[in-house]
Amino acid sequence: MVAMVAVTSAVLLIIMSARFVRYLAEAAVGKLSGDVLLWIMFYRLPGFFELILPLGFFIAILLAYGRLYVESEMVVLTACGFSTNRLLVYTLIPALFIALVMSGISLYLSPMGMNKAQQILSDPKNKNGFGTLVPGRFQVAGSGRVSYVEGLHNHKKDMDNVFMAQVVPRSKGKAEEISLIFAKTGKIVEKEDSRYLELGNGYRYVMKGNRLDYSSTGFERFGTRLDEAESVLEDSSELDALPTSALLASSSLAHSATLQWRISLSLIIPIVAIIALSLSKTNHRQGRYVKMLPAILIYLIYLLLLNAGRGAIEGGKLSPVYGLWVIHAAFLALGLAMLYLPGAWQRMRYNRNSRMQVS
């Protein structure tokens, strides 16, 4: 258990650090509000656990049992009548408990956290270009608009010395336009689920096409509606944010694939426990880490096949009736074969040699 906690914590720290650096980079250029970074990481935490916890348990079994084999303690236990079946039962007891915990994470906590994170990212205050402006820095929005403010006040609603530049593409009957706006003040106003930018005491310059002449207009008050299409959305699928109850009530292939994936995250744990138990058999000359690489490869192949199966179900190439259960059955059979076949083969050879000696 200590090894599982250590491995899981180390991998979780690496993944969270990488994701946090990515969010920081987006916040630094104004694509994401820096005020919500910690909340997003908090709500994404159950999603990180989904794949890390089975891996941590898998490696923990390899390390713990590998040490028993290397130090010949497993030989002593076997000589005292500690059978493979008994060892398997003692291994599956914590595996089933962790699988139960994982089912709560994958079926409830992770979708809930993903939904909360998407709500934060869908909030206009966090996703809109002006809602994420950084004072003293130019920001390019999704529509190609360049914005700059010298100062922000009142929770980023009041602005000082605003600059905006935008190229309006050529349309039917209209030439390309370049619009430049300078204003001493700016303010974001919310009205009826929409957000507007009101600028005060400034000038607007418009240049058409490649001509050098331009038109200028002074204004005391200038307003424009902020385009919600400039939002920065999370790269996760909307299916991952749906509650499990909605997936159960739906007959959609995509929903069936997502439901089977969530259940699979719990089924992985006892199956990889059997595989790890079979791979942990080693001796003091080989060392406890000799089978770590093939074990990790088997785990990765397992996950890749499950992910490919999920995509095949969504695309209608694989029937949900068989779905991911076939993959689980195949790896369960692999684990049991790796665990019992070597011993059965040794008993067959021993019995054959005994009969030959008697005859």
XYZ file of C-alpha atoms in Angstrom:
359
model
C 0.000 0.000 0.000
C 2.880 2.366 0.798
C 4.463 1.624 -2.572
C 1.155 2.295 -4.345
C 0.737 5.654 -2.607
C 4.338 6.621 -3.414
C 4.106 5.677 -7.098
C 0.671 7.253 -7.541
C 1.760 10.484 -5.839
C 4.910 10.752 -7.962
C 3.101 10.206 -11.269
C 0.244 12.499 -10.200
C 2.701 15.266 -9.338
C 4.370 14.974 -12.747
C 1.086 15.092 -14.669
C -0.375 17.927 -12.603
C 2.830 19.957 -12.962
C 2.794 19.558 -16.741
C -0.870 20.531 -16.968
C -0.413 23.476 -14.576
C 2.498 24.794 -16.658
C 0.268 24.648 -19.720
C -2.492 26.588 -17.964
C 0.036 29.135 -16.718
C 1.280 29.674 -20.262
C -2.284 30.327 -21.446
C -2.895 32.714 -18.559
C 0.361 34.558 -19.268
C -0.768 35.476 -22.780
C -4.291 36.300 -21.642
C -6.062 33.248 -23.059
C -7.229 32.171 -19.616
C -7.983 34.061 -16.437
C -5.326 33.462 -13.810
C -7.915 33.646 -11.033
C -9.403 30.253 -11.918
C -6.269 28.152 -12.444
C -6.299 26.488 -9.030
C -10.020 25.772 -9.238
C -9.614 24.129 -12.643
C -6.763 21.965 -11.328
C -8.854 21.007 -8.303
C -11.837 19.922 -10.394
C -9.603 18.034 -12.840
C -7.937 16.075 -10.022
C -10.367 13.085 -10.127
C -9.768 12.802 -13.866
C -6.023 12.573 -13.283
C -6.552 9.764 -10.779
C -8.469 7.618 -13.264
C -5.402 6.311 -15.083
C -2.761 6.972 -12.439
C -4.286 4.916 -9.622
C -4.399 1.610 -11.580
C -0.827 2.185 -12.755
C 0.342 2.928 -9.217
C -1.306 -0.244 -7.893
C 0.160 -2.277 -10.770
C 3.720 -1.087 -10.125
C 3.288 -1.454 -6.353
C 2.472 -5.164 -6.725
C 5.481 -5.664 -8.986
C 7.820 -3.987 -6.499
C 6.390 -5.620 -3.365
C 6.220 -9.185 -4.652
C 9.426 -8.760 -6.625
C 11.226 -8.002 -3.384
C 9.780 -11.147 -1.771
C 11.040 -13.259 -4.661
C 14.488 -11.620 -4.776
C 15.035 -12.090 -1.039
C 13.764 -15.707 -1.285
C 10.945 -14.993 1.162
C 8.391 -16.251 -1.339
C 10.285 -19.550 -1.539
C 9.927 -19.937 2.214
C 6.208 -19.138 2.063
C 5.713 -21.669 -0.726
C 7.575 -24.319 1.266
C 5.240 -23.642 4.195
C 2.211 -24.381 2.034
C 1.400 -20.845 0.829
C -0.158 -21.665 -2.556
C -0.604 -19.521 -5.643
C -4.366 -19.489 -5.121
C -3.964 -18.144 -1.606
C -1.563 -15.465 -2.801
C -4.033 -14.531 -5.534
C -6.868 -14.161 -3.018
C -4.748 -11.949 -0.752
C -3.874 -9.820 -3.784
C -7.433 -9.481 -5.062
C -8.853 -8.332 -1.710
C -7.144 -4.886 -1.821
C -7.565 -4.848 -5.610
C -11.345 -5.112 -5.290
C -11.381 -2.410 -2.622
C -9.366 -0.061 -4.849
C -11.625 -0.963 -7.787
C -14.614 0.084 -5.672
C -12.933 3.414 -4.930
C -12.105 3.811 -8.618
C -15.731 3.188 -9.590
C -16.764 6.113 -7.395
C -14.124 8.298 -9.033
C -14.791 7.321 -12.650
C -18.597 7.126 -12.441
C -19.306 10.168 -10.252
C -16.414 12.366 -9.121
C -14.584 12.668 -12.438
C -17.662 13.615 -14.540
C -18.743 16.035 -11.815
C -15.309 17.649 -11.720
C -15.111 17.837 -15.517
C -18.519 19.498 -15.616
C -17.465 22.061 -12.999
C -14.254 22.810 -14.911
C -16.187 23.351 -18.134
C -18.606 25.657 -16.338
C -15.670 27.766 -15.186
C -14.199 27.850 -18.682
C -17.597 28.677 -20.185
C -18.036 31.697 -17.917
C -17.600 34.848 -20.039
C -15.529 36.399 -17.256
C -12.909 33.675 -17.676
C -13.009 32.896 -21.360
C -13.603 36.219 -23.122
C -10.675 38.095 -24.586
C -11.183 41.234 -22.482
C -11.975 39.238 -19.385
C -8.483 37.750 -19.521
C -6.465 40.834 -20.462
C -3.111 41.383 -18.792
C -2.111 45.046 -18.233
C 0.797 46.214 -20.349
C 0.696 43.275 -22.746
C -0.665 42.846 -26.260
C -3.172 40.030 -26.668
C -4.350 38.410 -29.894
C -7.928 37.109 -29.780
C -9.344 34.228 -31.775
C -10.852 36.605 -34.349
C -7.458 38.189 -34.995
C -8.156 41.296 -32.923
C -5.166 42.749 -31.079
C -5.933 44.407 -27.740
C -3.867 46.348 -25.221
C -4.713 48.080 -21.956
C -2.413 50.043 -19.709
C -4.359 49.475 -16.504
C -7.240 47.411 -15.116
C -9.469 48.187 -12.130
C -12.669 47.009 -10.466
C -12.163 43.283 -11.118
C -10.948 43.909 -14.693
C -14.121 45.780 -15.657
C -12.610 49.287 -15.864
C -9.687 49.983 -18.221
C -7.211 52.798 -18.806
C -5.668 53.709 -22.183
C -7.182 51.057 -24.428
C -5.853 50.137 -27.880
C -7.626 47.833 -30.345
C -6.619 46.784 -33.862
C -8.597 44.495 -36.120
C -8.597 43.522 -39.782
C -12.065 43.110 -41.267
C -11.763 40.566 -44.131
C -12.917 41.422 -47.602
C -16.561 40.544 -48.173
C -18.901 40.728 -51.122
C -19.000 44.318 -52.316
C -16.681 45.558 -49.540
C -12.918 45.923 -49.494
C -10.703 44.805 -46.630
C -10.653 47.257 -43.727
C -8.143 47.902 -40.967
C -9.658 49.413 -37.831
C -7.600 51.086 -35.081
C -9.164 52.403 -31.878
C -7.522 54.453 -29.144
C -9.492 55.350 -26.010
C -8.603 56.795 -22.621
C -11.134 54.660 -20.755
C -12.950 51.391 -21.244
C -15.559 49.447 -19.360
C -17.146 45.998 -19.691
C -20.925 46.083 -19.259
C -23.115 42.999 -18.866
C -26.665 43.157 -20.224
C -29.060 40.224 -20.699
C -26.433 37.457 -20.853
C -24.302 39.518 -23.243
C -21.146 41.520 -22.651
C -20.375 44.887 -24.201
C -17.255 47.010 -24.285
C -17.885 50.731 -23.805
C -14.963 53.016 -24.691
C -14.746 56.683 -23.790
C -12.828 59.722 -25.098
C -10.989 58.257 -28.048
C -10.485 58.054 -31.801
C -11.255 55.425 -34.424
C -9.173 55.157 -37.604
C -10.326 53.084 -40.580
C -8.141 52.250 -43.592
C -9.654 50.499 -46.596
C -7.660 48.105 -48.741
C -4.048 49.004 -49.476
C -4.738 52.712 -49.755
C -2.767 55.083 -47.562
C -5.671 57.420 -46.901
C -7.854 56.789 -43.882
C -10.849 58.208 -42.085
C -10.810 59.198 -38.427
C -13.670 59.677 -36.034
C -13.512 61.101 -32.553
C -15.951 59.853 -29.971
C -16.896 60.421 -26.375
C -18.568 57.038 -26.127
C -18.195 53.995 -28.369
C -19.719 50.548 -27.740
C -19.231 47.117 -29.256
C -20.534 43.668 -28.397
C -17.890 41.207 -27.316
C -17.766 38.098 -29.467
C -18.286 34.953 -27.384
C -16.681 32.876 -30.129
C -13.301 34.034 -28.871
C -13.580 31.806 -25.832
C -10.864 29.417 -24.795
C -12.456 26.023 -24.279
C -10.991 23.048 -22.531
C -9.680 20.357 -24.867
C -11.658 17.609 -23.153
C -14.677 15.923 -24.680
C -18.136 17.006 -23.616
C -18.980 13.333 -23.149
C -16.579 13.139 -20.214
C -18.603 15.822 -18.421
C -21.941 14.034 -18.744
C -23.254 12.367 -15.569
C -23.354 8.583 -15.576
C -27.144 8.617 -15.168
C -27.449 10.417 -18.521
C -25.256 7.795 -20.187
C -27.366 4.962 -18.759
C -30.558 6.531 -20.102
C -29.156 6.982 -23.611
C -28.849 4.477 -26.463
C -26.296 6.538 -28.387
C -23.128 4.741 -29.462
C -20.969 7.563 -28.141
C -22.709 7.409 -24.770
C -22.398 3.613 -24.641
C -18.674 3.865 -25.396
C -18.168 6.466 -22.676
C -20.105 4.379 -20.141
C -18.081 1.262 -20.928
C -14.875 3.282 -20.625
C -15.822 4.494 -17.146
C -16.665 0.965 -16.020
C -13.443 -0.310 -17.590
C -11.348 1.934 -15.375
C -12.538 -0.136 -12.408
C -12.233 -3.509 -14.149
C -8.619 -2.759 -15.038
C -7.470 -2.949 -11.419
C -8.134 -6.621 -10.543
C -7.000 -7.721 -14.009
C -3.666 -5.879 -13.858
C -3.254 -7.203 -10.309
C -3.305 -10.762 -11.698
C -0.873 -9.794 -14.469
C 1.460 -8.085 -11.985
C 1.361 -11.122 -9.713
C 2.478 -13.368 -12.559
C 5.195 -10.955 -13.713
C 6.648 -10.442 -10.237
C 8.182 -13.934 -10.181
C 11.959 -13.492 -10.341
C 15.131 -14.437 -8.467
C 17.972 -12.627 -6.727
C 20.219 -12.815 -9.808
C 17.689 -11.086 -12.045
C 16.642 -8.397 -9.558
C 13.217 -6.966 -8.764
C 13.188 -4.513 -11.694
C 13.957 -6.927 -14.528
C 10.301 -7.323 -15.537
C 9.323 -3.698 -15.028
C 9.689 -2.754 -18.708
C 7.594 -5.621 -20.130
C 5.016 -4.992 -17.398
C 4.690 -1.320 -18.356
C 4.434 -2.283 -22.033
C 1.602 -4.720 -21.284
C -0.204 -2.024 -19.279
C 0.168 0.536 -22.079
C -1.031 -1.959 -24.701
C -4.028 -2.695 -22.487
C -4.957 0.988 -22.242
C -4.347 1.648 -25.942
C -6.602 -1.240 -26.923
C -9.325 0.018 -24.585
C -9.034 3.514 -26.044
C -9.123 2.125 -29.589
C -12.142 0.016 -28.665
C -13.905 3.085 -27.327
C -13.309 4.870 -30.620
C -14.511 1.825 -32.564
C -17.771 1.749 -30.593
C -18.317 5.474 -31.163
C -17.688 5.013 -34.888
C -20.055 2.039 -35.149
C -17.244 -0.390 -36.059
C -17.622 -2.447 -32.870
C -20.889 -3.607 -31.351
C -21.553 -2.306 -27.818
C -22.685 -5.837 -26.916
C -19.083 -7.033 -27.155
C -17.495 -3.631 -26.685
C -14.608 -3.351 -24.293
C -15.578 -6.536 -22.454
C -13.759 -8.642 -25.059
C -10.515 -6.787 -24.339
C -10.916 -7.274 -20.594
C -11.613 -10.981 -21.096
C -8.514 -11.363 -23.268
C -6.203 -9.737 -20.722
C -7.828 -11.655 -17.868
C -7.109 -14.880 -19.742
C -3.552 -13.670 -20.379
C -2.982 -12.945 -16.701
C -4.374 -16.307 -15.560
C -2.332 -18.133 -18.195
C 0.866 -16.365 -17.135
C 0.095 -17.173 -13.505
C -0.877 -20.854 -13.737
C 0.587 -22.315 -16.944
C 4.259 -22.309 -15.816
C 3.352 -24.245 -12.658
C 1.129 -26.660 -14.581
C 3.907 -27.246 -17.096
C 6.401 -27.964 -14.314
C 4.009 -30.439 -12.688
C 3.504 -32.214 -15.995
C 7.257 -32.538 -16.491
C 7.707 -33.744 -12.924
C 4.986 -36.382 -13.290
C 6.398 -37.558 -16.597
C 9.905 -37.863 -15.171
C 8.529 -39.734 -12.163
C 6.752 -42.266 -14.378
C 9.880 -42.753 -16.442
C 11.943 -43.433 -13.326
C 9.384 -45.937 -12.017
C 9.280 -47.776 -15.300
